[in-house]
CSV table of C-alpha atoms and ligand atoms in Angstrom, one decimal:
chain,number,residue,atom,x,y,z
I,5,UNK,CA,4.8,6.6,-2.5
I,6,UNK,CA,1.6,8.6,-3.3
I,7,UNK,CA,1.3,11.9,-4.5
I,8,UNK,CA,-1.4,13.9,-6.0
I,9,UNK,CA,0.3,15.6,-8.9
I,10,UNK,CA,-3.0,17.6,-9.5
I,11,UNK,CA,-3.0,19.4,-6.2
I,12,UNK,CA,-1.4,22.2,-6.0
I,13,UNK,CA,-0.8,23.5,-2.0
I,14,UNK,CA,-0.2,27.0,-1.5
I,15,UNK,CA,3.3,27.1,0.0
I,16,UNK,CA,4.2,27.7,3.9
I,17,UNK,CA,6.5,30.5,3.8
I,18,UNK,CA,8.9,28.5,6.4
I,19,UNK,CA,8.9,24.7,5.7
I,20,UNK,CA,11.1,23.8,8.5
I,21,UNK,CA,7.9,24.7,11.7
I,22,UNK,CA,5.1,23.7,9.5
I,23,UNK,CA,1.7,25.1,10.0
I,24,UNK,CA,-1.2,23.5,12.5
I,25,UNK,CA,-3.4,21.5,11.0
I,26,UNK,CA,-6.8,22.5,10.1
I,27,UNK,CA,-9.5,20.6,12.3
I,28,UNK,CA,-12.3,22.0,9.8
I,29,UNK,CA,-10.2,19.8,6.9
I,30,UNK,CA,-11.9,16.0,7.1
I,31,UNK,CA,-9.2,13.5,6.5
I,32,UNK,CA,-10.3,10.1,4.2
I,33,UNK,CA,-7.3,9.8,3.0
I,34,UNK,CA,-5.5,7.2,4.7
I,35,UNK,CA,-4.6,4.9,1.8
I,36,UNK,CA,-2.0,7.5,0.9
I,37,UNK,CA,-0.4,7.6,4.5
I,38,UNK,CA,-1.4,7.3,8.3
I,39,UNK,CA,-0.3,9.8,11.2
I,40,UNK,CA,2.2,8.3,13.0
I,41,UNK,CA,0.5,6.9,16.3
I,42,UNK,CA,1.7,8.4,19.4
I,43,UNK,CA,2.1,5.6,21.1
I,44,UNK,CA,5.3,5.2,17.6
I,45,UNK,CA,6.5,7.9,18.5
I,46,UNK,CA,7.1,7.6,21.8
I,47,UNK,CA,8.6,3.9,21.4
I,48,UNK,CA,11.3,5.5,18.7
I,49,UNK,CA,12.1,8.2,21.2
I,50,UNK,CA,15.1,6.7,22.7
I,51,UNK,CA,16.3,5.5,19.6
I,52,UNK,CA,16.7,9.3,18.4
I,53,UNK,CA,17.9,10.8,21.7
I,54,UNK,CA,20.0,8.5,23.7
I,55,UNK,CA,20.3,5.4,22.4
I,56,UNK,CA,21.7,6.5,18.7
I,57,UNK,CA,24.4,3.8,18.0
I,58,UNK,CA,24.9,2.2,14.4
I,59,UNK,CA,24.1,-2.1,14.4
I,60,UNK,CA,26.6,-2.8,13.2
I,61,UNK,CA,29.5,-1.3,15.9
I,62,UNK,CA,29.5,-4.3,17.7
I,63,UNK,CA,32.4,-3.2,19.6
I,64,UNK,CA,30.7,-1.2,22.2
I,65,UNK,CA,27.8,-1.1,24.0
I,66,UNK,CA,26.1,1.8,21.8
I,67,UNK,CA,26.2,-0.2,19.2
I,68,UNK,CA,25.3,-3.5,20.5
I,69,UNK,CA,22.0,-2.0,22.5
I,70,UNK,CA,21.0,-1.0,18.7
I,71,UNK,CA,21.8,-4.4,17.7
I,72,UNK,CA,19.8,-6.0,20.2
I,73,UNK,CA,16.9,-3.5,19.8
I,74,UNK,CA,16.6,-4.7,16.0
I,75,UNK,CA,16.9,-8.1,16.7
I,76,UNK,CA,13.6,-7.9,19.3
I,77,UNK,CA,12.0,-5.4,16.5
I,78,UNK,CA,12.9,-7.9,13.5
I,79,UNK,CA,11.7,-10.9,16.1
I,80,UNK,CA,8.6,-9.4,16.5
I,81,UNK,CA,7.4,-8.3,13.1
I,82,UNK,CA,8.6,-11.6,11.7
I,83,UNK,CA,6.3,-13.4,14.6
I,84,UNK,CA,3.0,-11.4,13.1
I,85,UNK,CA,3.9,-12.5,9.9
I,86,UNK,CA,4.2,-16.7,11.0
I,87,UNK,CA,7.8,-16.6,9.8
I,88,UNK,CA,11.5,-16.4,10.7
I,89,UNK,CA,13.7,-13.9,11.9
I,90,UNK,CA,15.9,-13.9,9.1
I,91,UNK,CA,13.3,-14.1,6.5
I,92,UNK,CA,12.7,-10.4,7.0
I,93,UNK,CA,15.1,-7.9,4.8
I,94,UNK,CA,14.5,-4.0,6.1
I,95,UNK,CA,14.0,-1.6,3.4
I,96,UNK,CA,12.9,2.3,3.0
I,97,UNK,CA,9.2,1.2,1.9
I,98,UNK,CA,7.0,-1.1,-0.3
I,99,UNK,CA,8.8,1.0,-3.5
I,100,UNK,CA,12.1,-0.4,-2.5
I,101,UNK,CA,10.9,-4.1,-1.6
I,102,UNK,CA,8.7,-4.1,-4.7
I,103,UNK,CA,11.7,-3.6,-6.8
I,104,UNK,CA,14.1,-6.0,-4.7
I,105,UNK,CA,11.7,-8.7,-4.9
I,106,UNK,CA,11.1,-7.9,-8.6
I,107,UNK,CA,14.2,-7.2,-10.2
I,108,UNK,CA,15.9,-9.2,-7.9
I,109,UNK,CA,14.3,-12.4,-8.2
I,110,UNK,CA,14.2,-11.9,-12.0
I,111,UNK,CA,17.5,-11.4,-12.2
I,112,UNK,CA,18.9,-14.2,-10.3
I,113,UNK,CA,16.4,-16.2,-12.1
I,114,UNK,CA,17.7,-15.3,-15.4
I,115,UNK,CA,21.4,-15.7,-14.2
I,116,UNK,CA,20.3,-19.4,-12.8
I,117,UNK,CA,18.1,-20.3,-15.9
I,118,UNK,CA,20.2,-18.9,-18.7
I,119,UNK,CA,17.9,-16.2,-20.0
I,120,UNK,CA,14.9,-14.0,-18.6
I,121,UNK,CA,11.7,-15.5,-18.2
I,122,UNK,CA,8.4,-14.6,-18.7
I,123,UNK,CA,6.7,-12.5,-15.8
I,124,UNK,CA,3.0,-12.0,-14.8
I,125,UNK,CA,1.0,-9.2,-13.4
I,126,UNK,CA,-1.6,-7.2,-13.3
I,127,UNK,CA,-2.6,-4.2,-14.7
I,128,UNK,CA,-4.5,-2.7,-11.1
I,129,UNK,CA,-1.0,-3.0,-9.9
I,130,UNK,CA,0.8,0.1,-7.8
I,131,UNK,CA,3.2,1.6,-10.4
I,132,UNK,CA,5.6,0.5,-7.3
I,133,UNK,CA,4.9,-2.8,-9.0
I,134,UNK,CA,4.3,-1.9,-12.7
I,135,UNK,CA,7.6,0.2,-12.8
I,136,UNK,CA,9.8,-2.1,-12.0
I,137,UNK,CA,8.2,-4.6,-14.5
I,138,UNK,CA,8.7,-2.2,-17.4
I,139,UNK,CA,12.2,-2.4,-16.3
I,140,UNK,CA,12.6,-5.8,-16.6
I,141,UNK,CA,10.6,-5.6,-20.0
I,142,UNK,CA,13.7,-3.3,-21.1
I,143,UNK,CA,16.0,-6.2,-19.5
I,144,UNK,CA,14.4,-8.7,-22.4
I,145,UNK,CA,11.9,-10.0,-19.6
I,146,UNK,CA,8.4,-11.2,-21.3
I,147,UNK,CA,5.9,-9.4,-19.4
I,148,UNK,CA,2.0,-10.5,-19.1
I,149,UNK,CA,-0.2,-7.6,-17.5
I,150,UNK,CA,-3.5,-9.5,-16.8
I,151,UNK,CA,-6.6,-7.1,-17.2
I,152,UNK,CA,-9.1,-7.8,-13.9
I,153,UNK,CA,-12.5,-8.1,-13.9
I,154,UNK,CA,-14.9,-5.2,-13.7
I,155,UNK,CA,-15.3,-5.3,-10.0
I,156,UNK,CA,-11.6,-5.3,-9.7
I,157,UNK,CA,-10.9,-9.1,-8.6
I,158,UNK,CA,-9.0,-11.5,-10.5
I,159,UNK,CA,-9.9,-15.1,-11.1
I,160,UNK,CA,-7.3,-18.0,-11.2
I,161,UNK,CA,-8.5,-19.2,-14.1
I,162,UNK,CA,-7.1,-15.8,-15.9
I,163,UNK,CA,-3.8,-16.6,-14.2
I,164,UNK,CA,-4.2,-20.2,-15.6
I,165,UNK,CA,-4.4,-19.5,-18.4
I,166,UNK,CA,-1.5,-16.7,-19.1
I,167,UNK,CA,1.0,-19.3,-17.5
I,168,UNK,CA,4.2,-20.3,-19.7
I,169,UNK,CA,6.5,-23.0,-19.6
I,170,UNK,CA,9.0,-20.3,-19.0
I,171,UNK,CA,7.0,-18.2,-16.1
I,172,UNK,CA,9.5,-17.4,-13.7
I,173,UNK,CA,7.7,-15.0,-11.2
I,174,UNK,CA,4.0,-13.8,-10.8
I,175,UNK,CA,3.5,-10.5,-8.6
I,176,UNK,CA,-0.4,-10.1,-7.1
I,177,UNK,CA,-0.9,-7.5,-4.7
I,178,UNK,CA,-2.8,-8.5,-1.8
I,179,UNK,CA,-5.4,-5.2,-1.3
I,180,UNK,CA,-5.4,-2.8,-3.8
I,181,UNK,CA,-4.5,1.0,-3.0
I,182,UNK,CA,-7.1,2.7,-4.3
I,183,UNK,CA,-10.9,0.5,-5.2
I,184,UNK,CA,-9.3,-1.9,-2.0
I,185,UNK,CA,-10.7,-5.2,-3.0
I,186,UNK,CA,-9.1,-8.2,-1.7
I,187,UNK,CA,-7.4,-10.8,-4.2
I,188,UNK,CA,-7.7,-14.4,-4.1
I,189,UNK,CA,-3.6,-14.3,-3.1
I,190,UNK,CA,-3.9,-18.5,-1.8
I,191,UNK,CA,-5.6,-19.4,-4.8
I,192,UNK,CA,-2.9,-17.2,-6.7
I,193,UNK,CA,-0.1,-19.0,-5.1
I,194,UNK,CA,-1.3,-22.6,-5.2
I,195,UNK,CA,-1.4,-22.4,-8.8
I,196,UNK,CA,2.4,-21.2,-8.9
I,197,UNK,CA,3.5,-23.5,-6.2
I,198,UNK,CA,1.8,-26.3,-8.4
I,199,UNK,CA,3.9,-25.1,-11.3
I,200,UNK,CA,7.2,-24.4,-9.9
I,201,UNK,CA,6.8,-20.4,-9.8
I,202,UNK,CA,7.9,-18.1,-7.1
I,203,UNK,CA,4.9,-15.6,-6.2
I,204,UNK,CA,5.1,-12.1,-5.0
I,205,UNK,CA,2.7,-10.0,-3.2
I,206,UNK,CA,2.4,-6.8,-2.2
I,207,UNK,CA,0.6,-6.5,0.8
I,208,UNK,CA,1.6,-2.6,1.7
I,209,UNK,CA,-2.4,-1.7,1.7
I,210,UNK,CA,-3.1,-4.9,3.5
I,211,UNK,CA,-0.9,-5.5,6.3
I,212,UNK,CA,-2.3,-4.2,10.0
I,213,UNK,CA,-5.9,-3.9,8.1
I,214,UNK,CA,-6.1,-7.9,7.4
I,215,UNK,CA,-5.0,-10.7,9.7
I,216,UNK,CA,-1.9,-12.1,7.4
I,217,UNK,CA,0.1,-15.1,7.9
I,218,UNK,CA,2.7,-15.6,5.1
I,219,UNK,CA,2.5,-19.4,5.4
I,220,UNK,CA,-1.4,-19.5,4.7
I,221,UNK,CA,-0.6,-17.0,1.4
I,222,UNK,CA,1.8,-18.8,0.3
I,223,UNK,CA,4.0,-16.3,-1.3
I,224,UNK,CA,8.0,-16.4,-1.1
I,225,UNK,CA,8.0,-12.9,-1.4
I,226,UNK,CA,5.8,-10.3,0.4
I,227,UNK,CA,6.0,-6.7,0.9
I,228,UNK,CA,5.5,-4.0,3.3
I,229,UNK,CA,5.1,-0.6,4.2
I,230,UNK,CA,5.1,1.0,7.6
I,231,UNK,CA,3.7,4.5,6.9
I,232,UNK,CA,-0.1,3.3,6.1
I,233,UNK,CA,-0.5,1.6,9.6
I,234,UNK,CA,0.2,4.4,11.8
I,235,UNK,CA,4.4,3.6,11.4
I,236,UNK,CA,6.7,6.5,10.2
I,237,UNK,CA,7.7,6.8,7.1
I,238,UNK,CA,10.8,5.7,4.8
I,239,UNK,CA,10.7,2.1,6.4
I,240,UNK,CA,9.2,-1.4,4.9
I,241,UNK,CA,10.4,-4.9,4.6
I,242,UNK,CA,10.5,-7.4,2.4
I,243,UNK,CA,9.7,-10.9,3.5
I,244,UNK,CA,12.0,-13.4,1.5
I,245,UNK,CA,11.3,-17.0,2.4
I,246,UNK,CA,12.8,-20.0,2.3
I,247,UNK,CA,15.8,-19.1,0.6
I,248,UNK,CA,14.2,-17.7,-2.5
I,249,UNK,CA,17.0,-16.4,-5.1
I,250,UNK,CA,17.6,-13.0,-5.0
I,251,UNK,CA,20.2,-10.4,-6.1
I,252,UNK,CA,20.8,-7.1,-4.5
I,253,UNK,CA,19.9,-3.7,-5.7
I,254,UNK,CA,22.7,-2.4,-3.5
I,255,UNK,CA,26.1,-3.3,-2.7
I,256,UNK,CA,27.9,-1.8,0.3
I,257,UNK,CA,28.7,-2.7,4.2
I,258,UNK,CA,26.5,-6.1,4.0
I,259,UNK,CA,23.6,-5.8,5.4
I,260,UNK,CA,20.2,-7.8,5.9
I,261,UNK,CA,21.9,-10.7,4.6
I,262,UNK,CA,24.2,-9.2,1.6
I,263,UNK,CA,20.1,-8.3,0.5
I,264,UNK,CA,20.2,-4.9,1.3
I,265,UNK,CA,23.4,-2.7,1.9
I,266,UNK,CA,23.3,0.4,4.6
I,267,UNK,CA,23.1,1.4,8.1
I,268,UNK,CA,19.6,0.2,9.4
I,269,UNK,CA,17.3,3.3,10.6
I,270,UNK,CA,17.1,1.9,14.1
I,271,UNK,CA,14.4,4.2,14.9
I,272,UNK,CA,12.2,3.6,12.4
I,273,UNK,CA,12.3,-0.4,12.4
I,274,UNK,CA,11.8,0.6,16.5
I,275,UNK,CA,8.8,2.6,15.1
I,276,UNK,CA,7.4,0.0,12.5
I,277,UNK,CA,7.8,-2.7,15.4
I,278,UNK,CA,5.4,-0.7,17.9
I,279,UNK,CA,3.1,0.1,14.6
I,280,UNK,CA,2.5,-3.4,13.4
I,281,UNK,CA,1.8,-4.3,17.5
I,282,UNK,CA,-0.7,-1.7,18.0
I,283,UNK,CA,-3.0,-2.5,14.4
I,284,UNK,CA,-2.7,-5.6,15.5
I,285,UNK,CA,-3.5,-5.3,19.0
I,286,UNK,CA,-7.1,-4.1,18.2
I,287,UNK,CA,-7.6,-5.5,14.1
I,288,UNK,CA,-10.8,-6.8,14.5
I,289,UNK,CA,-12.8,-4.4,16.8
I,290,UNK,CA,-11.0,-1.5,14.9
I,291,UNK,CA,-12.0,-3.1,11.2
I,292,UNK,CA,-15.5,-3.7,12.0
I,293,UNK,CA,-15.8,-0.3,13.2
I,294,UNK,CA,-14.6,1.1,10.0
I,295,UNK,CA,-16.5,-1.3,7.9
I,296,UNK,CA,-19.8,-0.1,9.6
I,297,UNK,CA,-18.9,3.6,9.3
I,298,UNK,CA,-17.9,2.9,5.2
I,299,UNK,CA,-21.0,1.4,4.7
I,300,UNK,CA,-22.5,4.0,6.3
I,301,UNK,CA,-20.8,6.6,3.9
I,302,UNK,CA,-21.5,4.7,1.1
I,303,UNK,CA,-25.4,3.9,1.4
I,304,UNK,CA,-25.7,7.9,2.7
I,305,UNK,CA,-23.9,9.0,-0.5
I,306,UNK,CA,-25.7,6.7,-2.5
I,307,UNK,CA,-29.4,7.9,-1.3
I,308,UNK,CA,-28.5,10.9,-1.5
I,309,UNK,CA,-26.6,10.6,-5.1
I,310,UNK,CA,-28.5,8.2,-7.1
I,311,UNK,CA,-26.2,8.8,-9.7
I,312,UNK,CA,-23.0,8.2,-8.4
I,313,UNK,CA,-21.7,4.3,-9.0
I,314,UNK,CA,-19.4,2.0,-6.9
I,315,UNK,CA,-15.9,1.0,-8.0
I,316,UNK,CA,-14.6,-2.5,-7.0
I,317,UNK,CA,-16.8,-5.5,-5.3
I,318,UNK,CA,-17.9,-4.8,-1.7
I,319,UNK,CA,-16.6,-7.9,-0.7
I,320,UNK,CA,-14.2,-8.9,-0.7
I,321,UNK,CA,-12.8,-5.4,0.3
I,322,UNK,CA,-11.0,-3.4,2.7
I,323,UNK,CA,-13.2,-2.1,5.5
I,324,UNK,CA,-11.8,1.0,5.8
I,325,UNK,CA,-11.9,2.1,1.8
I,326,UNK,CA,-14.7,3.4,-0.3
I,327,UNK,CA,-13.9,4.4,-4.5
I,328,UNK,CA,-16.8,5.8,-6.5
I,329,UNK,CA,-17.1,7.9,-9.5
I,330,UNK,CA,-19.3,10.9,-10.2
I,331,UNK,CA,-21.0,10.7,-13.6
I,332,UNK,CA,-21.0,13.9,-15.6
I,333,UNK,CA,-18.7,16.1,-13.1
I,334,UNK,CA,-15.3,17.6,-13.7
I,335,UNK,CA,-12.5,15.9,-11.9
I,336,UNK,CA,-10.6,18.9,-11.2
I,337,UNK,CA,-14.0,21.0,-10.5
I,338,UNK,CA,-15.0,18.8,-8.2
I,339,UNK,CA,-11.9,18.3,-6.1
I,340,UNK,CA,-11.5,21.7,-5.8
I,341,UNK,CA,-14.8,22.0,-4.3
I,342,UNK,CA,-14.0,19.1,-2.1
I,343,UNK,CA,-10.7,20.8,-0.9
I,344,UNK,CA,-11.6,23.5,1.9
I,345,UNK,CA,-13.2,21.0,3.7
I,346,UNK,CA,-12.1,17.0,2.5
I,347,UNK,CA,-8.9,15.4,2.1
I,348,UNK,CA,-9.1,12.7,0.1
I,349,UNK,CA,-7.8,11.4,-3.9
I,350,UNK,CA,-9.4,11.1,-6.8
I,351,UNK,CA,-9.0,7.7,-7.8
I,352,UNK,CA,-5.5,9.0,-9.6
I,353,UNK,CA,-3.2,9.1,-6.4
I,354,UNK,CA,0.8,8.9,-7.9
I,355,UNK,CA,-0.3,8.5,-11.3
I,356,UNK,CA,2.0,11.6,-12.2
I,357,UNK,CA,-1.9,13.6,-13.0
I,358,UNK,CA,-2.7,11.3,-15.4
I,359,UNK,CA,-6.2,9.6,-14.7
I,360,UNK,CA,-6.0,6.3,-12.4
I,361,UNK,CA,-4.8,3.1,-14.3
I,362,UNK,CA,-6.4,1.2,-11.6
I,363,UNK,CA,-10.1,2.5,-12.6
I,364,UNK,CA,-9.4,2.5,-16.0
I,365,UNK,CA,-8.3,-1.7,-16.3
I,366,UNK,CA,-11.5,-2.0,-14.5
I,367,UNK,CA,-12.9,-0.5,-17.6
I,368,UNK,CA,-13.8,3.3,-16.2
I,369,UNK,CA,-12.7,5.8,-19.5
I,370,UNK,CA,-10.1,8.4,-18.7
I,371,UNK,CA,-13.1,11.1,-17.2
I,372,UNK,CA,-15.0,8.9,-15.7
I,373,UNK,CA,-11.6,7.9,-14.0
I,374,UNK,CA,-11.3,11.9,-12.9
I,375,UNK,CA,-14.6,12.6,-12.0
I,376,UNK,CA,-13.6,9.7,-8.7
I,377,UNK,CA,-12.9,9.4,-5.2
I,378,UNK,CA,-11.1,7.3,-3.3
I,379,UNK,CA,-12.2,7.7,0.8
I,380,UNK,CA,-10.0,6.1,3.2
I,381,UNK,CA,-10.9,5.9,6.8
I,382,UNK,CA,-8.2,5.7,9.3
I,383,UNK,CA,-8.2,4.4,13.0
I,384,UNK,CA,-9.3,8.1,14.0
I,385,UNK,CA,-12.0,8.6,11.9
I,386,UNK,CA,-15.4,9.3,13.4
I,387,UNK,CA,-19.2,9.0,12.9
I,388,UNK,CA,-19.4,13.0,12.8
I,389,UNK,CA,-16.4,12.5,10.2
I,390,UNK,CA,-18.7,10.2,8.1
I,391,UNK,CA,-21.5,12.8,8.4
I,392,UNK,CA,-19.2,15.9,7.6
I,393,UNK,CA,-17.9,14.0,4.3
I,394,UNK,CA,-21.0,12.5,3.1
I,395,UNK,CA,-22.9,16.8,3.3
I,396,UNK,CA,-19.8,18.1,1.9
I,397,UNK,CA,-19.6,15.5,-1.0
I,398,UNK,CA,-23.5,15.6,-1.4
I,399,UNK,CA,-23.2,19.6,-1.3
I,400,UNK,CA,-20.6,19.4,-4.0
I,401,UNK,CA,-22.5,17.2,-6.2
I,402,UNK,CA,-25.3,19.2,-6.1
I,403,UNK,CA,-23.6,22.4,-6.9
I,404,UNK,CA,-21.5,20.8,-9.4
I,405,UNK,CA,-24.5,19.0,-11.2
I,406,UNK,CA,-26.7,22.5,-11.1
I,407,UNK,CA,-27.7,23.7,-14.5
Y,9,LIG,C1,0.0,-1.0,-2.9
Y,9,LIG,C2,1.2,-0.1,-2.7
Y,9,LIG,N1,2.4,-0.5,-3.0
Y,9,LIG,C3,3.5,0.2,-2.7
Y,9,LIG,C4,3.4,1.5,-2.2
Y,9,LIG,C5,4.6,2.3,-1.9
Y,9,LIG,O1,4.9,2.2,-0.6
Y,9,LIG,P1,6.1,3.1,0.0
Y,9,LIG,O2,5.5,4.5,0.2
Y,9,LIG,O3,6.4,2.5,1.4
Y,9,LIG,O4,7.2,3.1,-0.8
Y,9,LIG,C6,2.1,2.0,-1.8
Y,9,LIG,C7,1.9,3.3,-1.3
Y,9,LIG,O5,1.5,4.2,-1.9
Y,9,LIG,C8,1.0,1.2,-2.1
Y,9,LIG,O6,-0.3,1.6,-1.8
């Protein structure tokens, strides 16, 4: 989930045939979601049209083609991943397997161990993450939000150091959403496997942008979203490994395990399948082509804005994100003159319009935070795109900045 509470669309008068999309409007704002890839579309077709039968009818065909279909989907996903079929639970999205993984692996822990633990995090967390935790807080959970460094990373040694005898579960997101750097996730998880404690990560900003294999992270619990590569929305997993105790959020016909109760979107697994093929098909080619055309926009901007500053390391970062903040501009004033011809966030994407968390644990203050920008490249995003973006920002700067 991302939403931009401060932008405020003028309204389609008829919701249900939505309007073309304006070609003049530059998109960098892939972090939030990606189009659905043709190629998606057209491998869910069947599973809208002909082929609509529910999983679980295994007493005709209908049903048993669905079946089959999310086997070879589950089969697939679960072989990009380096782990078994049945380690993969279906949900609607990385909101939903953020809070199974969380509150249900708390929970059970608390139910196994007598009382709830203690709980670690950090405070550049999604509120997909965060949310759940202040949950869990309500639930008598102790909860340790661990404040990163200034260029966004984390260092073991911080985790080290926060760890209790009573530490049940540490949740470290693999790519963050909006500065992108890249945590230190094996590090992470060989300090909880050396202490007995199950790790979580959340790799929805990382998975189909990063080669991943969940046996060299080393996390029990790993989540994903299909909407930000190229998938359609409303669909995600959680990777469970190994057994790793967890209760349900849901009770109902018993599915994905007992994990997860209700009738599986076949279309959309169908669609996350063919997604996670695709951005991995052409991962490395496609990432070094972003990286160069973000490094691009960000030494272009930067020689042409002296002023503006960098948010989060270069490296270790996603190649396809750029996050800087605009000294001494409005937020609001400067998105608004971004708007006719740039889609992109300021660094406060679903933070309910309050300034980004994320830029302020990195030690941004609250305008600082609103006078950002989070660019996101996506697979379609072109050189011209890069040029259009960097005059527009540079154009809006200068205007903004004139006294
Ligand atoms: C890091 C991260 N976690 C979780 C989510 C939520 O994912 P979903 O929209 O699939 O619920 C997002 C998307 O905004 C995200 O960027």
């Amino acid at each position: 989930m991302e939403c931009i509470a401060t932008i405020r669309e003028s309204h389609h008068a008829d919701p249900t045939h939505p309007p073309k999309r304006s070609e003049v409007v530059i998109n960098l704002d892939h972090q939030a979601t990606t189009p659905c890839h043709p190629s998606v579309i057209q491998a869910m077709e069947p599973w809208w049209r002909e082929q609509w039968g529910n999983p679980s009818s295994r007493q005709h065909r209908l049903g048993l083609t669905a079946a089959a279909a999310i086997g070879s989907a589950r089969e697939r996903l679960a072989g990009s991943l380096g782990i078994r079929s049945d380690e993969l639970i279906f949900t609607s999205g990385a909101t939903e397997a953020n809070n199974l993984a969380l509150l249900g692996h708390a929970r059970a822990r608390a139910l196994s161990d007598g009382e709830p633990g203690h709980l670690i995090s950090v405070a550049s967390e999604h509120h997909a993450v965060l949310d759940p935790l202040l949950q869990l807080k309500q639930e008598g959970f102790q909860i340790t939000l661990l404040t990163p460094q200034t260029n966004g990373l984390l260092k073991p040694e911080q985790l080290e150091q926060a760890l209790q005898t009573n530490t049940q579960l540490i949740s470290v997101m693999v790519a963050n959403n909006e500065i992108g750097v890249i945590q230190p996730i094996r590090e992470l998880s060989d300090l909880c496997s050396n202490n007995g404690i199950t790790m979580h990560t959340d790799a929805a900003q990382a998975y189909g942008h990063l080669p991943l294999d969940a046996e060299e992270l080393g996390c029990a619990l790993i989540s994903l979203s299909a909407h930000k590569f190229n998938g359609p929305k409303g669909i995600g997993a959680l990777v469970v490994r190994g057994g790793t105790e967890l209760q349900p959020l849901q009770w109902g016909g018993g599915q994905e395990q007992g994990l997860r109760a209700g009738t599986l979107p076949v279309p959309l697994i169908m669609g996350m399948a063919a997604a996670a093929e695709l951005s991995i098909q052409d991962l490395e080619e496609r990432q070094a082509r972003l990286q160069a055309l973000r490094n691009q926009l960000w030494t272009d901007l930067k020689d042409q804005n002296p002023t503006i500053e960098l948010n989060g390391a270069l490296q270790p970062r996603l190649a396809h994100n750029l996050n800087i903040t605009v000294p001494n501009v409005s937020g609001s004033r400067l998105q608004r003159a971004l708007r006719p011809r740039l889609a992109c966030s300021s660094g406060s994407a679903c933070s309910r319009g309050e300034p980004s968390h994320v830029l302020q644990s990195i030690g941004r203050s609250r305008v600082e935070a609103e006078g950002s920008l989070r660019l996101s490249l996506g697979r379609d995003t072109t050189a011209k795109d890069i040029d259009g973006a960097i005059e527009v920002i540079t154009s809006a700067i200068r205007t903004l900045t004139q006294h």
